[in-house]
């Protein structure tokens, strides 16, 4: 098991578009385990491989209170979106910043599991928000990109200053 370092906005590597996983092998299963450990340690409710500088389409999610409902989605595809919801989002790659984002209320998702087998699932509410947030990371998109240019500029300045202090 290993904790992986998380990239912080405005690191340009967060804008990399991840490539599909071509084979669900032991290396992919090890990455999923290390990502789950990293997410739980943070703690967070989701993590995309992009955030740990691995540009493959893999996300881990667990919205339970007691870290008991790990979901691993490989090559996730959102193939239906309905309705709208507004949720105050945060991101492990944008520490200390929280703001409202409008997303679909209900989604249907197709993915491969850790066994390499395809499955489909429905998600609503927070689970739906989290999966949409993670799939955005795989497409190189960070939630702050939904905010105004003014807010994005302020967030960049603030986090760049913090990075300089901690470096
Ligand atoms: O831990 C996280 N919490 C969260 C809260 C509201 C909306 C989305 C999230 S995901 C975030 C972890 C993270 O950055 N995943 O990419
Ligand atoms: Ni995030």
mmCIF file of C-alpha atoms and ligand atoms in Angstrom:
data_model
loop_
_atom_site.group_PDB
_atom_site.id
_atom_site.type_symbol
_atom_site.label_atom_id
_atom_site.label_comp_id
_atom_site.label_asym_id
_atom_site.label_seq_id
_atom_site.Cartn_x
_atom_site.Cartn_y
_atom_site.Cartn_z
ATOM 1 C CA UNK A 1 0.000 0.000 0.000
ATOM 2 C CA UNK A 2 1.166 3.507 -0.727
ATOM 3 C CA UNK A 3 -0.026 7.071 -0.335
ATOM 4 C CA UNK A 4 0.319 8.955 -3.618
ATOM 5 C CA UNK A 5 1.129 12.695 -3.879
ATOM 6 C CA UNK A 6 -1.816 14.778 -5.152
ATOM 7 C CA UNK A 7 -1.310 17.499 -7.797
ATOM 8 C CA UNK A 8 -2.566 20.970 -6.860
ATOM 9 C CA UNK A 9 -4.266 23.518 -9.121
ATOM 10 C CA UNK A 10 -2.981 25.472 -11.075
ATOM 11 C CA UNK A 11 -0.609 22.600 -12.000
ATOM 12 C CA UNK A 12 -1.066 22.240 -15.774
ATOM 13 C CA UNK A 13 -0.788 18.429 -15.530
ATOM 14 C CA UNK A 14 -4.360 18.531 -14.139
ATOM 15 C CA UNK A 15 -5.468 19.507 -17.665
ATOM 16 C CA UNK A 16 -4.164 16.282 -19.254
ATOM 17 C CA UNK A 17 -6.864 14.161 -20.926
ATOM 18 C CA UNK A 18 -6.469 10.591 -19.606
ATOM 19 C CA UNK A 19 -6.198 7.591 -21.955
ATOM 20 C CA UNK A 20 -8.478 4.548 -21.666
ATOM 21 C CA UNK A 21 -7.181 1.617 -19.619
ATOM 22 C CA UNK A 22 -6.445 -1.098 -22.181
ATOM 23 C CA UNK A 23 -6.143 -4.074 -19.814
ATOM 24 C CA UNK A 24 -7.356 -4.512 -16.232
ATOM 25 C CA UNK A 25 -4.207 -6.156 -14.898
ATOM 26 C CA UNK A 26 -2.355 -6.314 -11.577
ATOM 27 C CA UNK A 27 -0.742 -2.881 -12.157
ATOM 28 C CA UNK A 28 -4.216 -1.328 -12.557
ATOM 29 C CA UNK A 29 -5.478 -3.115 -9.435
ATOM 30 C CA UNK A 30 -2.447 -1.851 -7.459
ATOM 31 C CA UNK A 31 -3.087 1.703 -8.686
ATOM 32 C CA UNK A 32 -6.756 1.426 -7.612
ATOM 33 C CA UNK A 33 -5.716 0.204 -4.137
ATOM 34 C CA UNK A 34 -3.165 3.000 -3.710
ATOM 35 C CA UNK A 35 -5.697 5.594 -4.928
ATOM 36 C CA UNK A 36 -8.317 4.307 -2.447
ATOM 37 C CA UNK A 37 -5.789 4.516 0.393
ATOM 38 C CA UNK A 38 -4.843 8.062 -0.692
ATOM 39 C CA UNK A 39 -8.517 9.125 -0.910
ATOM 40 C CA UNK A 40 -9.310 7.687 2.558
ATOM 41 C CA UNK A 41 -6.233 9.275 4.130
ATOM 42 C CA UNK A 42 -6.985 12.746 2.728
ATOM 43 C CA UNK A 43 -9.922 12.241 3.527
ATOM 44 C CA UNK A 44 -11.991 12.635 0.374
ATOM 45 C CA UNK A 45 -15.051 11.056 -1.243
ATOM 46 C CA UNK A 46 -13.469 10.554 -4.662
ATOM 47 C CA UNK A 47 -10.152 10.573 -6.492
ATOM 48 C CA UNK A 48 -9.276 10.469 -10.196
ATOM 49 C CA UNK A 49 -5.971 9.012 -11.455
ATOM 50 C CA UNK A 50 -5.241 12.410 -13.059
ATOM 51 C CA UNK A 51 -4.881 13.888 -9.551
ATOM 52 C CA UNK A 52 -2.008 11.506 -8.756
ATOM 53 C CA UNK A 53 -0.385 12.253 -12.134
ATOM 54 C CA UNK A 54 -1.415 8.955 -13.753
ATOM 55 C CA UNK A 55 -3.213 9.796 -16.978
ATOM 56 C CA UNK A 56 -5.390 6.692 -17.290
ATOM 57 C CA UNK A 57 -9.181 6.540 -17.020
ATOM 58 C CA UNK A 58 -9.655 5.223 -13.475
ATOM 59 C CA UNK A 59 -11.577 6.747 -10.559
ATOM 60 C CA UNK A 60 -12.323 5.672 -6.996
ATOM 61 C CA UNK A 61 -15.362 6.916 -5.064
ATOM 62 C CA UNK A 62 -16.730 6.298 -1.574
ATOM 63 C CA UNK A 63 -19.458 8.597 -0.236
ATOM 64 C CA UNK A 64 -20.223 6.431 2.829
ATOM 65 C CA UNK A 65 -19.639 7.782 6.356
ATOM 66 C CA UNK A 66 -17.408 4.852 7.355
ATOM 67 C CA UNK A 67 -15.282 4.169 4.248
ATOM 68 C CA UNK A 68 -17.278 0.983 3.623
ATOM 69 C CA UNK A 69 -18.567 1.476 0.056
ATOM 70 C CA UNK A 70 -15.588 1.736 -2.275
ATOM 71 C CA UNK A 71 -16.463 2.015 -5.946
ATOM 72 C CA UNK A 72 -13.749 1.586 -8.571
ATOM 73 C CA UNK A 73 -14.732 2.696 -12.075
ATOM 74 C CA UNK A 74 -12.394 1.980 -14.985
ATOM 75 C CA UNK A 75 -13.058 3.769 -18.304
ATOM 76 C CA UNK A 76 -16.244 5.338 -16.869
ATOM 77 C CA UNK A 77 -18.727 6.752 -19.394
ATOM 78 C CA UNK A 78 -21.724 8.856 -18.426
ATOM 79 C CA UNK A 79 -24.311 7.895 -21.056
ATOM 80 C CA UNK A 80 -27.436 9.546 -19.619
ATOM 81 C CA UNK A 81 -27.904 12.795 -17.693
ATOM 82 C CA UNK A 82 -31.213 14.166 -16.353
ATOM 83 C CA UNK A 83 -32.259 17.117 -14.246
ATOM 84 C CA UNK A 84 -30.132 19.635 -12.400
ATOM 85 C CA UNK A 85 -28.718 20.035 -8.918
ATOM 86 C CA UNK A 86 -26.476 22.590 -7.268
ATOM 87 C CA UNK A 87 -23.889 21.345 -4.791
ATOM 88 C CA UNK A 88 -21.108 23.100 -2.872
ATOM 89 C CA UNK A 89 -18.029 21.304 -4.235
ATOM 90 C CA UNK A 90 -14.498 20.974 -2.995
ATOM 91 C CA UNK A 91 -11.495 19.210 -4.505
ATOM 92 C CA UNK A 92 -8.354 17.643 -3.056
ATOM 93 C CA UNK A 93 -6.452 19.367 -5.891
ATOM 94 C CA UNK A 94 -7.881 22.791 -4.906
ATOM 95 C CA UNK A 95 -7.419 22.766 -1.117
ATOM 96 C CA UNK A 96 -9.504 25.164 0.963
ATOM 97 C CA UNK A 97 -11.763 26.294 -1.918
ATOM 98 C CA UNK A 98 -15.477 25.454 -1.937
ATOM 99 C CA UNK A 99 -18.108 26.779 -4.336
ATOM 100 C CA UNK A 100 -21.440 25.907 -5.900
ATOM 101 C CA UNK A 101 -21.536 23.988 -9.173
ATOM 102 C CA UNK A 102 -24.623 23.017 -11.200
ATOM 103 C CA UNK A 103 -24.579 19.454 -12.553
ATOM 104 C CA UNK A 104 -27.016 16.749 -13.668
ATOM 105 C CA UNK A 105 -29.160 15.339 -10.846
ATOM 106 C CA UNK A 106 -29.331 11.799 -12.224
ATOM 107 C CA UNK A 107 -26.774 10.008 -14.369
ATOM 108 C CA UNK A 108 -26.306 6.523 -15.799
ATOM 109 C CA UNK A 109 -22.722 5.296 -15.955
ATOM 110 C CA UNK A 110 -21.026 2.416 -17.759
ATOM 111 C CA UNK A 111 -17.588 1.263 -16.581
ATOM 112 C CA UNK A 112 -15.326 -1.736 -16.084
ATOM 113 C CA UNK A 113 -14.879 -3.116 -12.580
ATOM 114 C CA UNK A 114 -11.632 -4.366 -11.028
ATOM 115 C CA UNK A 115 -12.453 -7.774 -12.519
ATOM 116 C CA UNK A 116 -12.393 -6.224 -16.014
ATOM 117 C CA UNK A 117 -16.120 -6.842 -16.503
ATOM 118 C CA UNK A 118 -18.433 -4.086 -17.768
ATOM 119 C CA UNK A 119 -21.309 -2.919 -15.558
ATOM 120 C CA UNK A 120 -23.857 -0.120 -15.498
ATOM 121 C CA UNK A 121 -25.098 1.913 -12.574
ATOM 122 C CA UNK A 122 -27.439 4.795 -11.715
ATOM 123 C CA UNK A 123 -26.374 7.649 -9.482
ATOM 124 C CA UNK A 124 -28.251 10.584 -7.943
ATOM 125 C CA UNK A 125 -27.499 13.286 -5.371
ATOM 126 C CA UNK A 126 -23.944 13.353 -3.949
ATOM 127 C CA UNK A 127 -22.841 10.142 -5.694
ATOM 128 C CA UNK A 128 -23.873 11.657 -9.027
ATOM 129 C CA UNK A 129 -22.005 14.913 -8.232
ATOM 130 C CA UNK A 130 -18.899 12.985 -7.232
ATOM 131 C CA UNK A 131 -18.811 10.772 -10.343
ATOM 132 C CA UNK A 132 -19.323 13.807 -12.626
ATOM 133 C CA UNK A 133 -16.533 15.665 -10.753
ATOM 134 C CA UNK A 134 -14.159 12.670 -11.149
ATOM 135 C CA UNK A 135 -14.944 12.065 -14.841
ATOM 136 C CA UNK A 136 -14.235 15.784 -15.425
ATOM 137 C CA UNK A 137 -10.754 15.243 -13.913
ATOM 138 C CA UNK A 138 -10.135 12.443 -16.455
ATOM 139 C CA UNK A 139 -11.059 14.952 -19.181
ATOM 140 C CA UNK A 140 -8.563 17.452 -17.749
ATOM 141 C CA UNK A 141 -11.221 19.620 -16.131
ATOM 142 C CA UNK A 142 -11.142 20.980 -12.554
ATOM 143 C CA UNK A 143 -14.396 22.199 -10.892
ATOM 144 C CA UNK A 144 -13.163 25.788 -10.622
ATOM 145 C CA UNK A 145 -13.487 26.006 -14.424
ATOM 146 C CA UNK A 146 -17.271 26.247 -13.863
ATOM 147 C CA UNK A 147 -16.742 29.435 -11.813
ATOM 148 C CA UNK A 148 -16.364 33.001 -13.146
ATOM 149 C CA UNK A 149 -13.014 34.085 -14.617
ATOM 150 C CA UNK A 150 -12.722 36.510 -11.686
ATOM 151 C CA UNK A 151 -13.021 33.695 -9.129
ATOM 152 C CA UNK A 152 -10.663 31.450 -11.121
ATOM 153 C CA UNK A 153 -8.043 34.199 -11.139
ATOM 154 C CA UNK A 154 -8.345 34.722 -7.390
ATOM 155 C CA UNK A 155 -8.068 30.976 -6.728
ATOM 156 C CA UNK A 156 -4.958 30.700 -8.945
ATOM 157 C CA UNK A 157 -3.269 33.586 -7.148
ATOM 158 C CA UNK A 158 -4.115 32.223 -3.707
ATOM 159 C CA UNK A 159 -2.931 28.664 -4.432
ATOM 160 C CA UNK A 160 0.203 29.812 -6.287
ATOM 161 C CA UNK A 161 1.150 31.862 -3.197
ATOM 162 C CA UNK A 162 0.503 28.901 -0.901
ATOM 163 C CA UNK A 163 2.656 26.652 -3.115
ATOM 164 C CA UNK A 164 5.506 29.171 -2.924
ATOM 165 C CA UNK A 165 5.331 29.278 0.883
ATOM 166 C CA UNK A 166 5.322 25.476 1.235
ATOM 167 C CA UNK A 167 8.067 24.920 -1.370
HETATM 168 O O1 LIG B 1 -13.543 14.899 -1.317
HETATM 169 C C1 LIG B 1 -14.188 15.507 -2.183
HETATM 170 N N1 LIG B 1 -15.372 16.067 -1.849
HETATM 171 C C2 LIG B 1 -16.264 16.574 -2.773
HETATM 172 C C3 LIG B 1 -17.304 17.366 -2.310
HETATM 173 C C4 LIG B 1 -18.224 17.876 -3.177
HETATM 174 C C5 LIG B 1 -18.126 17.617 -4.521
HETATM 175 C C6 LIG B 1 -17.094 16.839 -5.012
HETATM 176 C C7 LIG B 1 -16.168 16.323 -4.144
HETATM 177 S S1 LIG B 1 -14.886 15.326 -4.747
HETATM 178 C C8 LIG B 1 -13.649 15.634 -3.547
HETATM 179 C C9 LIG B 1 -12.428 14.763 -3.809
HETATM 180 C C10 LIG B 1 -11.813 15.136 -5.134
HETATM 181 O O2 LIG B 1 -11.193 16.139 -5.325
HETATM 182 N N2 LIG B 1 -12.039 14.335 -6.122
HETATM 183 O O3 LIG B 1 -11.587 14.625 -7.348
HETATM 184 NI NI1 LIG B 2 -11.408 16.777 -7.425
#
